[in-house]
Short mmCIF file of C-alpha atoms in Angstrom, two decimals:
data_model
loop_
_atom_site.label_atom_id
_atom_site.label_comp_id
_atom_site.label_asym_id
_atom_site.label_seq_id
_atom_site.Cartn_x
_atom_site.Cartn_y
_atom_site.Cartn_z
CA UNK X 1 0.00 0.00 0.00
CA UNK X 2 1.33 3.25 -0.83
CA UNK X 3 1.09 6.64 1.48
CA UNK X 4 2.52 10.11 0.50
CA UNK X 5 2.74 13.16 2.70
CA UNK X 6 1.17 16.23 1.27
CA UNK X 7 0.80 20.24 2.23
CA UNK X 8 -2.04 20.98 3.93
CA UNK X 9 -4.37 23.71 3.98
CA UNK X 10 -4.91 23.92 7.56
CA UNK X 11 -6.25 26.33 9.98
CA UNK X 12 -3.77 28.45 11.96
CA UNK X 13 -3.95 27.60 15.48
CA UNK X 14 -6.31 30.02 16.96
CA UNK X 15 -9.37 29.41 14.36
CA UNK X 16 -8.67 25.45 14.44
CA UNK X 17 -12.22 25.23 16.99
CA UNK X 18 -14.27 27.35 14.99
CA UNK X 19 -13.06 25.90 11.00
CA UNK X 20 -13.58 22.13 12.57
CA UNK X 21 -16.77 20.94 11.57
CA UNK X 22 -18.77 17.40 11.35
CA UNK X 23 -18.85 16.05 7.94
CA UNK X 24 -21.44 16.92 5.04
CA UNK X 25 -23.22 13.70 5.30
CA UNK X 26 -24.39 13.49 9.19
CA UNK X 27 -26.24 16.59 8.46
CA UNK X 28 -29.43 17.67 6.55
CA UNK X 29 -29.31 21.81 5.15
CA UNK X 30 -31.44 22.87 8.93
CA UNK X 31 -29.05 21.38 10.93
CA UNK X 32 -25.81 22.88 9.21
CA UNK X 33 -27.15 26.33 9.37
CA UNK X 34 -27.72 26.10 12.84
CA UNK X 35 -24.19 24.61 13.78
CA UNK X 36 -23.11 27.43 11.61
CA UNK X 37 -24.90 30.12 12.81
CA UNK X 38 -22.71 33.00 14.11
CA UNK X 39 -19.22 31.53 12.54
CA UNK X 40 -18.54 32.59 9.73
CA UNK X 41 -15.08 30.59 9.82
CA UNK X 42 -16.92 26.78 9.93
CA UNK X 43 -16.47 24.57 7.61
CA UNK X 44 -20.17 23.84 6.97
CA UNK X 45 -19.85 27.19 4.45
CA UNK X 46 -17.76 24.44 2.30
CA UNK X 47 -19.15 21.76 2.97
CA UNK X 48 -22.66 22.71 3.11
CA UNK X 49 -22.68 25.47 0.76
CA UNK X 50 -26.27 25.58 0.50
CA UNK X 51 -26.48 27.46 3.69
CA UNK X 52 -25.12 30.88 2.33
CA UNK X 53 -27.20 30.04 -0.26
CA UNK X 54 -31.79 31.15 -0.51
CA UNK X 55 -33.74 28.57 1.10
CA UNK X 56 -34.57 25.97 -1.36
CA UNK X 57 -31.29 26.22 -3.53
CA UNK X 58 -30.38 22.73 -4.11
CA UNK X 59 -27.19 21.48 -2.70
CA UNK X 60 -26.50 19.73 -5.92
CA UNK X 61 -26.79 23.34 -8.26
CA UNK X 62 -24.48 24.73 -10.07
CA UNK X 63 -25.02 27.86 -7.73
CA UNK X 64 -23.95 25.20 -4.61
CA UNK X 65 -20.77 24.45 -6.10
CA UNK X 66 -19.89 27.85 -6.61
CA UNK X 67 -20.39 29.01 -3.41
CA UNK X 68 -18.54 26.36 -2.03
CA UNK X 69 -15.40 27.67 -4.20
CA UNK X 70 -15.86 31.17 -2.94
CA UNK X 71 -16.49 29.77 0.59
CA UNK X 72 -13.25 28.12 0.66
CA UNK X 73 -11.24 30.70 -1.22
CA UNK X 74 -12.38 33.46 2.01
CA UNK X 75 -11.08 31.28 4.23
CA UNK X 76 -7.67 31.13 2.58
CA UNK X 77 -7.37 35.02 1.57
CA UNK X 78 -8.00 35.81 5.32
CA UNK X 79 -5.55 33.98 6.45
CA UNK X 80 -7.94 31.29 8.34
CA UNK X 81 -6.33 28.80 6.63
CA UNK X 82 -3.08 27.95 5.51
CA UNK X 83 -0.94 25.84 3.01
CA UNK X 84 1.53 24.62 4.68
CA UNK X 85 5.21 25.07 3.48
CA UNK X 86 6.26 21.29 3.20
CA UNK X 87 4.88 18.00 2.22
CA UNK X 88 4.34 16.45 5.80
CA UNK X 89 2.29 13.29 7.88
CA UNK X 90 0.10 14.04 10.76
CA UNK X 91 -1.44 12.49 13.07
CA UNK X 92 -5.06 13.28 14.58
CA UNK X 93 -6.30 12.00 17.90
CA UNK X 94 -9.72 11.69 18.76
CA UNK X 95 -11.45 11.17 21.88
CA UNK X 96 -14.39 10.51 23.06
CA UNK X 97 -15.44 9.81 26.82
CA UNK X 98 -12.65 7.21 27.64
CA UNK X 99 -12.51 6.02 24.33
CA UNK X 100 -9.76 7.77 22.31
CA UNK X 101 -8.11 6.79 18.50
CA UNK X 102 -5.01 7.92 17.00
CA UNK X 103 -4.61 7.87 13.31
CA UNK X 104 -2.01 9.08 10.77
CA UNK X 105 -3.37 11.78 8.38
CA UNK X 106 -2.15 11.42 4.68
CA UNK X 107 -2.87 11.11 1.22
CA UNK X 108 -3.40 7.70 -0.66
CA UNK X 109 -3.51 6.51 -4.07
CA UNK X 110 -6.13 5.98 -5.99
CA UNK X 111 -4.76 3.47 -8.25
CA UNK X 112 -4.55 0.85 -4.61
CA UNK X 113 -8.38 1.76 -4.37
CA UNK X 114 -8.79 0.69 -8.26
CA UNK X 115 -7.19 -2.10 -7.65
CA UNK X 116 -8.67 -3.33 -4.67
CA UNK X 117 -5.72 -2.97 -1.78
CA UNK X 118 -8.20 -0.59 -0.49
CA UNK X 119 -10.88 -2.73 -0.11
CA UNK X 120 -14.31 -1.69 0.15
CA UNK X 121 -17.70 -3.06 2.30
CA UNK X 122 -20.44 -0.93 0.82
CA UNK X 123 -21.67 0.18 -2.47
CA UNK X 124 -21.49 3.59 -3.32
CA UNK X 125 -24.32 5.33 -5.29
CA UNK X 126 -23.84 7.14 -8.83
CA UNK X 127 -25.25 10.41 -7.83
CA UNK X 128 -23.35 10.86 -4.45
CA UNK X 129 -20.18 9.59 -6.50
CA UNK X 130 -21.10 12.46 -8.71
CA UNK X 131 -21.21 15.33 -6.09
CA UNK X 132 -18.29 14.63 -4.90
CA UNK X 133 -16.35 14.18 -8.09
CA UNK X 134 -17.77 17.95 -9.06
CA UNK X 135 -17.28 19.03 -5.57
CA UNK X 136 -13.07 17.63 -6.27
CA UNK X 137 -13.13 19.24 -9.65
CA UNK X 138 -14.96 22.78 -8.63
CA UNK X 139 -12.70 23.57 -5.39
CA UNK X 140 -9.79 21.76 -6.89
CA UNK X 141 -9.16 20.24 -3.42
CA UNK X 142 -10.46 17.22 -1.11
CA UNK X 143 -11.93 19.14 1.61
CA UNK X 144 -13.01 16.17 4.17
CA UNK X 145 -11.03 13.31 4.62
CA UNK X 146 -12.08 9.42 4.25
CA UNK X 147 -11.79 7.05 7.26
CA UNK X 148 -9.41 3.97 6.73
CA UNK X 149 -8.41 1.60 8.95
CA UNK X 150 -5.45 -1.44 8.84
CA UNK X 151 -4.84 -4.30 10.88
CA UNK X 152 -2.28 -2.93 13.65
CA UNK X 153 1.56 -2.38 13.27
CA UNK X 154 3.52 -2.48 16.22
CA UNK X 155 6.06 -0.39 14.12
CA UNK X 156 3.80 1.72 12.45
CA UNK X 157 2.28 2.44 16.08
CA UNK X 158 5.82 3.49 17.56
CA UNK X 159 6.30 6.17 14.89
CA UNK X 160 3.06 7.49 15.72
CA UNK X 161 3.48 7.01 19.52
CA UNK X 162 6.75 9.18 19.56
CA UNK X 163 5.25 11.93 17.28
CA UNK X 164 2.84 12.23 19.82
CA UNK X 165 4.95 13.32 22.67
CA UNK X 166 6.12 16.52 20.93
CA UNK X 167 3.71 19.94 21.39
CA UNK X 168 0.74 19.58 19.10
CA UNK X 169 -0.27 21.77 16.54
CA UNK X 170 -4.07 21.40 17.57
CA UNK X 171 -5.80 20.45 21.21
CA UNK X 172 -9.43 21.66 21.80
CA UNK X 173 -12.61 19.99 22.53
CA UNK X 174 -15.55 20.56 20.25
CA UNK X 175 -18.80 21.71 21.23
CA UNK X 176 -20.16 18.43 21.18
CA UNK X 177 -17.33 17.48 23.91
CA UNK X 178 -14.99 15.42 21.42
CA UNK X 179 -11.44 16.26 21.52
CA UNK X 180 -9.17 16.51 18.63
CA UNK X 181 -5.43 16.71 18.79
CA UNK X 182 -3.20 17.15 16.05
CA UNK X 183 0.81 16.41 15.52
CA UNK X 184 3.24 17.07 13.08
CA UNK X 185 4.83 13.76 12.14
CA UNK X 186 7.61 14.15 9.73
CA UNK X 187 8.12 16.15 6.77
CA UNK X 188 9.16 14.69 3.41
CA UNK X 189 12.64 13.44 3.38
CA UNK X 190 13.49 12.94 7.13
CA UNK X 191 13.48 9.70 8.80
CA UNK X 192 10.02 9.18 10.24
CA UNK X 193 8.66 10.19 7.18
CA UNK X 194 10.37 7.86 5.12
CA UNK X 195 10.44 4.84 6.96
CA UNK X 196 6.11 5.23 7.64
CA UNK X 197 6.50 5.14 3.55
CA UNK X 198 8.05 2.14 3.89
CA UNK X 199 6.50 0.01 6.45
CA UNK X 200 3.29 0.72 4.69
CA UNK X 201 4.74 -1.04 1.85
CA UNK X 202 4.68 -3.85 3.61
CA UNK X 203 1.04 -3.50 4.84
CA UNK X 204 -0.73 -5.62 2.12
CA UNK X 205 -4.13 -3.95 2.55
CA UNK X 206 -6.50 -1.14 4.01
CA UNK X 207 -9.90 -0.91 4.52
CA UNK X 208 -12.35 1.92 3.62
CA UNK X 209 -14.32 2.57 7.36
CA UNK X 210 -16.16 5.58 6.29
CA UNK X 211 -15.66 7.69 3.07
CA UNK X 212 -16.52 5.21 0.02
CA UNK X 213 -18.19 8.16 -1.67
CA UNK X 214 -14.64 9.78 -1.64
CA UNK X 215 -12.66 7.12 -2.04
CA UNK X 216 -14.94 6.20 -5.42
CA UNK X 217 -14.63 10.39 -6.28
CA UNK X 218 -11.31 10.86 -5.58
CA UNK X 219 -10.33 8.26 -8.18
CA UNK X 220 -12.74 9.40 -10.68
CA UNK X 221 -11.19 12.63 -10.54
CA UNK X 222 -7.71 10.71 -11.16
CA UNK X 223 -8.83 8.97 -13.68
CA UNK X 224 -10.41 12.39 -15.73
CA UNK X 225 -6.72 13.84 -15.06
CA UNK X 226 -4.26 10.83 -15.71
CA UNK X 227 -3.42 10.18 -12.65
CA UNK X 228 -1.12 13.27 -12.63
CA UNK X 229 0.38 14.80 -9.84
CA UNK X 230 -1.38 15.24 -6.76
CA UNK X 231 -4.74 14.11 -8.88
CA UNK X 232 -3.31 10.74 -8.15
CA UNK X 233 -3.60 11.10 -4.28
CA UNK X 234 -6.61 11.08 -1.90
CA UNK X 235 -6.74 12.36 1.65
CA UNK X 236 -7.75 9.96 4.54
CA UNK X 237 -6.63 9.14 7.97
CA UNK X 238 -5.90 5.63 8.83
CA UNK X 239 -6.53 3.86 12.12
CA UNK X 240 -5.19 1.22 13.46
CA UNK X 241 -8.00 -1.19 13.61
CA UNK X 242 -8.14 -2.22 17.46
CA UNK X 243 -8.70 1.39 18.24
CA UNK X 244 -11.55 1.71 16.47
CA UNK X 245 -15.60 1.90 17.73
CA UNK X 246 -18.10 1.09 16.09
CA UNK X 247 -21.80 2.22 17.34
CA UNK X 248 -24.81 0.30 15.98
CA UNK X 249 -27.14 1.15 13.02
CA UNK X 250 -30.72 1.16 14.14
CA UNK X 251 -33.75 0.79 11.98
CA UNK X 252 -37.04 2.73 11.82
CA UNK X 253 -40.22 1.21 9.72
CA UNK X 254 -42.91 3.86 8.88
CA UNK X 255 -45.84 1.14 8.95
CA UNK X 256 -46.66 -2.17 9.66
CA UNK X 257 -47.34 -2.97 6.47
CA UNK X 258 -51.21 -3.57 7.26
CA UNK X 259 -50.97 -5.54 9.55
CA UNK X 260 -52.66 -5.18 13.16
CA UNK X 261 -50.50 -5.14 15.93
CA UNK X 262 -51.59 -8.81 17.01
CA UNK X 263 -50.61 -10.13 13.21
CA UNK X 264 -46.90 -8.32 13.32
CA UNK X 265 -46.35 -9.98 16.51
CA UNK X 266 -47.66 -13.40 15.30
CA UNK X 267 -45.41 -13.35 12.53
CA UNK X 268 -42.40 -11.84 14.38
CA UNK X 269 -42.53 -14.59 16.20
CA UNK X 270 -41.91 -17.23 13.94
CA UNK X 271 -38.22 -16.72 13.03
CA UNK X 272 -37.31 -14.48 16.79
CA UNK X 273 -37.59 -15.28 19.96
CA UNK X 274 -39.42 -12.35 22.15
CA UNK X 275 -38.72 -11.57 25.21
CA UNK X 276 -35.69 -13.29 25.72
CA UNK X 277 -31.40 -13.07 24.75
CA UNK X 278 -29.80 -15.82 22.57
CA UNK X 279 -27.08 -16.12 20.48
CA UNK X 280 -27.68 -13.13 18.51
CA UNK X 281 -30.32 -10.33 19.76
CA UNK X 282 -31.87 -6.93 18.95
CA UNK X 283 -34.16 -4.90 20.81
CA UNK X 284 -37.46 -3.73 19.52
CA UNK X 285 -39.69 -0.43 20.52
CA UNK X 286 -42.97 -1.20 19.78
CA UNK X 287 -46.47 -0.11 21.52
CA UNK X 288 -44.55 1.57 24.14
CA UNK X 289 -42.62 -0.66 25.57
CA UNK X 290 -38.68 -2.16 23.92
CA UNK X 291 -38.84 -5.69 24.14
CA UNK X 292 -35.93 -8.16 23.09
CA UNK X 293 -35.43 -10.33 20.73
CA UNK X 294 -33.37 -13.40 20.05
CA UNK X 295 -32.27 -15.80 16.98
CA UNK X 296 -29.67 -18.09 16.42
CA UNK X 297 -27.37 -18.00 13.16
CA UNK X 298 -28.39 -20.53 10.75
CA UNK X 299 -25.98 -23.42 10.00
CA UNK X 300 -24.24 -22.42 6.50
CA UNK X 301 -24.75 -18.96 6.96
CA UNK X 302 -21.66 -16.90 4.86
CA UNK X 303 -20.38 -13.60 6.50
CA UNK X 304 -22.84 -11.21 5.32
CA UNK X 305 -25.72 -13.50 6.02
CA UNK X 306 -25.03 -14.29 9.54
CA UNK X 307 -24.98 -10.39 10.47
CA UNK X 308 -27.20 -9.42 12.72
CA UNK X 309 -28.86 -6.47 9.94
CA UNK X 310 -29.13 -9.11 7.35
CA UNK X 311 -31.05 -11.79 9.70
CA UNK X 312 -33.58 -8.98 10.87
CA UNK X 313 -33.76 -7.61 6.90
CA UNK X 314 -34.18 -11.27 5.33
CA UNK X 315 -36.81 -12.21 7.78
CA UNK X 316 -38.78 -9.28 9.25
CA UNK X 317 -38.29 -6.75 7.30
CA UNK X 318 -38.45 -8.15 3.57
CA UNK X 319 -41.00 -10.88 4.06
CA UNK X 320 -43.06 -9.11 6.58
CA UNK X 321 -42.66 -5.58 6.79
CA UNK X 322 -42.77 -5.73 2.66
CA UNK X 323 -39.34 -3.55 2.98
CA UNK X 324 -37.36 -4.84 0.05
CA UNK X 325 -34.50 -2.73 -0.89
CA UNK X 326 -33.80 -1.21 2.08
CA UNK X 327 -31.17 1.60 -0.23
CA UNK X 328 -34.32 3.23 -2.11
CA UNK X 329 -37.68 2.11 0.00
CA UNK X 330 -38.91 5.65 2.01
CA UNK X 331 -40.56 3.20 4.61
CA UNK X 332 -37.07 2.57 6.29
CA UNK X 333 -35.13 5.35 7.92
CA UNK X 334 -31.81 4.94 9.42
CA UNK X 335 -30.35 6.74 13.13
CA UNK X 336 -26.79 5.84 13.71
CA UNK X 337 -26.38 4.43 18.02
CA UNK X 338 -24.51 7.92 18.95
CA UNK X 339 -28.34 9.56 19.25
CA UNK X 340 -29.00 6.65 21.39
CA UNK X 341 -32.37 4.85 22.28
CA UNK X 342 -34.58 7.94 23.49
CA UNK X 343 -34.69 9.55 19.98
CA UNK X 344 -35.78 6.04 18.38
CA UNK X 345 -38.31 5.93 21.12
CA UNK X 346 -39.59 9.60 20.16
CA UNK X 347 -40.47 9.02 16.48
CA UNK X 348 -42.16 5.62 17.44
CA UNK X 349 -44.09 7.58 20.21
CA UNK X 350 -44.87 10.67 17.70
CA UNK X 351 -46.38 8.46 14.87
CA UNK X 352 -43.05 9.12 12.74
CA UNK X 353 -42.29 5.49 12.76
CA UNK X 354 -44.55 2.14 14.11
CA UNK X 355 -41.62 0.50 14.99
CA UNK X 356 -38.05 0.64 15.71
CA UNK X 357 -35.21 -1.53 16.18
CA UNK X 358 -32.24 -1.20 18.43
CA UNK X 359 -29.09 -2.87 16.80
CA UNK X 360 -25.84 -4.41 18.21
CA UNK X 361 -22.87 -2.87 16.61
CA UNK X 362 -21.02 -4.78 13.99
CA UNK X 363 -17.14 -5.51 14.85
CA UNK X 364 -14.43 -4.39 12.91
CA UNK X 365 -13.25 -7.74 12.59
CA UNK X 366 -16.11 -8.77 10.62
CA UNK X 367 -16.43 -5.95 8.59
CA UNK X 368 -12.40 -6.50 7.51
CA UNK X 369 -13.71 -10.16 7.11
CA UNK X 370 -16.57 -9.43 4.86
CA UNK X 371 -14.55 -7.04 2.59
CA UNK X 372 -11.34 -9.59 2.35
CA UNK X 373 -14.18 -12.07 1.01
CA UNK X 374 -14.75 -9.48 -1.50
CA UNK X 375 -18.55 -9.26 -0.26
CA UNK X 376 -20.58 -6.00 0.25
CA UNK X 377 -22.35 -5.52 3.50
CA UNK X 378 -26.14 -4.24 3.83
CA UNK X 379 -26.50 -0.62 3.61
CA UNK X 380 -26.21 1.52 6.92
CA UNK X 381 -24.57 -1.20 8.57
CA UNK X 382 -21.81 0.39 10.57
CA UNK X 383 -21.70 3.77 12.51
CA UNK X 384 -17.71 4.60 13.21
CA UNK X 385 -17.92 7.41 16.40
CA UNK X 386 -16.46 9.58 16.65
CA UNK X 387 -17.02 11.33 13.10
CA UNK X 388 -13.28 13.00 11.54
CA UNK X 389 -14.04 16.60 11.75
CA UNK X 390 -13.48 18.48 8.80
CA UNK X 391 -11.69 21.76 7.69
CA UNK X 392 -8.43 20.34 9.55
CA UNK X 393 -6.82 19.32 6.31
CA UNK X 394 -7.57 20.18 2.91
CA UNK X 395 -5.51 18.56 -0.06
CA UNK X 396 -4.83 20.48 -2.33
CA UNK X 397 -5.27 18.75 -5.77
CA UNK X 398 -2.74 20.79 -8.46
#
């Protein structure tokens, strides 16, 4: 696998709190402008362009794009952010309660996610590939970074380890009470930075945790400019993978499909045990109350089949529940674990949803498993907390 250190566009020191900002994608338009509101140096202006923009302007316009050019450009003619003077590695800690992850910030090439040494999990769709392809090719820039993770290096961790003893270029807690520090590494040419080059070489592959929708842009964008330059190179930070969490990815149905509330739980109860915990379990909020449910895996099941979203999809929510392609029906909604079980509770109790199910997180092991057998999991599978905040690094792409 190959890694290259780049100059980033970075905030100077001071601004760092107020440029970081969650990623495009765990936000709707409402909730941007809001985390927005009053700072005028977030990232959301980039990333969520359509904020600046009148109510009703589609994020996808030509108008959006533009804006998020302009938005970024301000940011870099006053002085909020800068390039920095040398090609270097980072790395960015993360933490979260007691939980915290270290990862090494740097740019990646596209042709190892062509060819599969960055291995994927989860299909991407044509029209997000094509935002952020035109979001790469309007800014001229990757402007949020994609999630990767490896299986551990105890030399790769030592680098890292002793980087992190020095002063850091970042250290502040977000308003959301994450913290995010920030190192210098090495620069290109010295030691450090040349021998990460080359124990990565040795690391046969990577896998994509969050960020397929860059990944799949960024070497679109490579492709359209042959592979030339920095065109070749992505931005991501990678994770060792025993430091990583991942939260569950819960499910809310719309309707019961018809059914009275006696029929659902008659036919529930042919492939789940209620009420009790088994071998695998989920809970369920339903009439008021959460109630748990049990199954066992089913002798010859492969490693997509046996997961825990698949089981409940294949025989609740497809046969039942009449959800069959849970990527494009509007009966299923999605809420990743961090908003926990109150808020699935709430749109059950409101009327937004008639049920609601309560996952247990996937491991990383099995999603490394699932994407070394070259298999794809089911969609809105895996939550990684906590989110990379963006605005820390922008790679510059000419």
């Amino acid at each position: 696998m190959k890694i290259n250190t780049f100059s980033a566009i970075r905030p100077n020191v001071d601004d760092a709190p107020f440029v970081a900002a969650v990623p495009y994608d765990v936000v709707d338009t409402a909730e941007a402008k809001a985390l927005a509101a009053g700072n005028p140096k977030s990232f959301l202006h980039v990333s969520r362009p359509e904020i600046d923009l009148p109510d009703g302007t589609d994020c996808s316009s030509d108008e959006a794009y533009a804006q998020a050019k302009k938005a970024l450009d301000k940011l870099i003619d006053e002085g909020t952010l800068v390039k920095d003077d040398k090609p270097k590695f980072y790395a960015y800690r993360q933490t979260m309660g007691d939980h915290s992850q270290t990862g090494i910030v740097a740019t990646f090439d596209t042709k190892d996610y062509l060819s599969g040494i960055l291995k994927q999990h989860e299909k991407t769709r044509k029209d997000k590939e094509d935002d952020r392809t035109r979001h790469i090719e309007t800014l001229k820039a990757h402007t949020g970074p994609a999630f990767l993770t490896y299986r551990d290096d105890m030399a790769i961790d030592a680098i890292v380890e002793s980087a992190c003893q020095k002063a850091p270029l970042y250290d502040f807690t977000a308003d959301d009470g994450i913290g995010h520090t920030v190192w210098e590494i090495a620069s290109q040419g010295e030691d450090a930075a040349s021998e990460l080059v080359a124990l990565f070489e040795r690391v046969p592959v990577a896998f994509i945790a969050d960020g397929h929708h860059r990944s799949a842009a960024a070497s679109r964008y490579a492709k359209d400019h042959d592979f030339e330059g920095e065109s070749r190179w992505f931005m991501a930070v990678v994770f060792p993978a025993s430091q990583l969490k991942i939260l569950a990815y819960n499910r809310l149905i719309k309707d019961l499909n018809g059914l009275s509330a006696y029929e659902f739980m008659s036919r529930l109860s042919e492939n789940f045990t209620v009420g009790a915990k088994g071998q695998r379990n989920c809970r369920m909020y339903f009439n008021g109350q959460w109630t748990d449910l049990s199954w066992d895996i089913p002798a010859g099941s492969d490693v997509v089949s046996a997961l825990d979203v698949s089981y409940l999809q294949d025989k609740l929510l497809s046969p039942v529940l009449g959800v069959k392609d849970p990527r494009t029906d509007a009966r299923i909604s999605f809420m990743g674990g961090i908003r926990g079980d109150n808020e699935l509770a709430q749109k059950v109790d409101s009327g937004e949803a008639a049920v609601a199910f309560a996952m247990e997180p996937v491991t990383v092991e099995e999603m490394m498993s699932i994407a070394d057998a070259g298999a794809i999991m089911p969609p809105k599978s895996t939550w990684f907390e906590p989110k990379l905040r963006s605005g820390l690094f922008v790679h510059s792409v000419v």
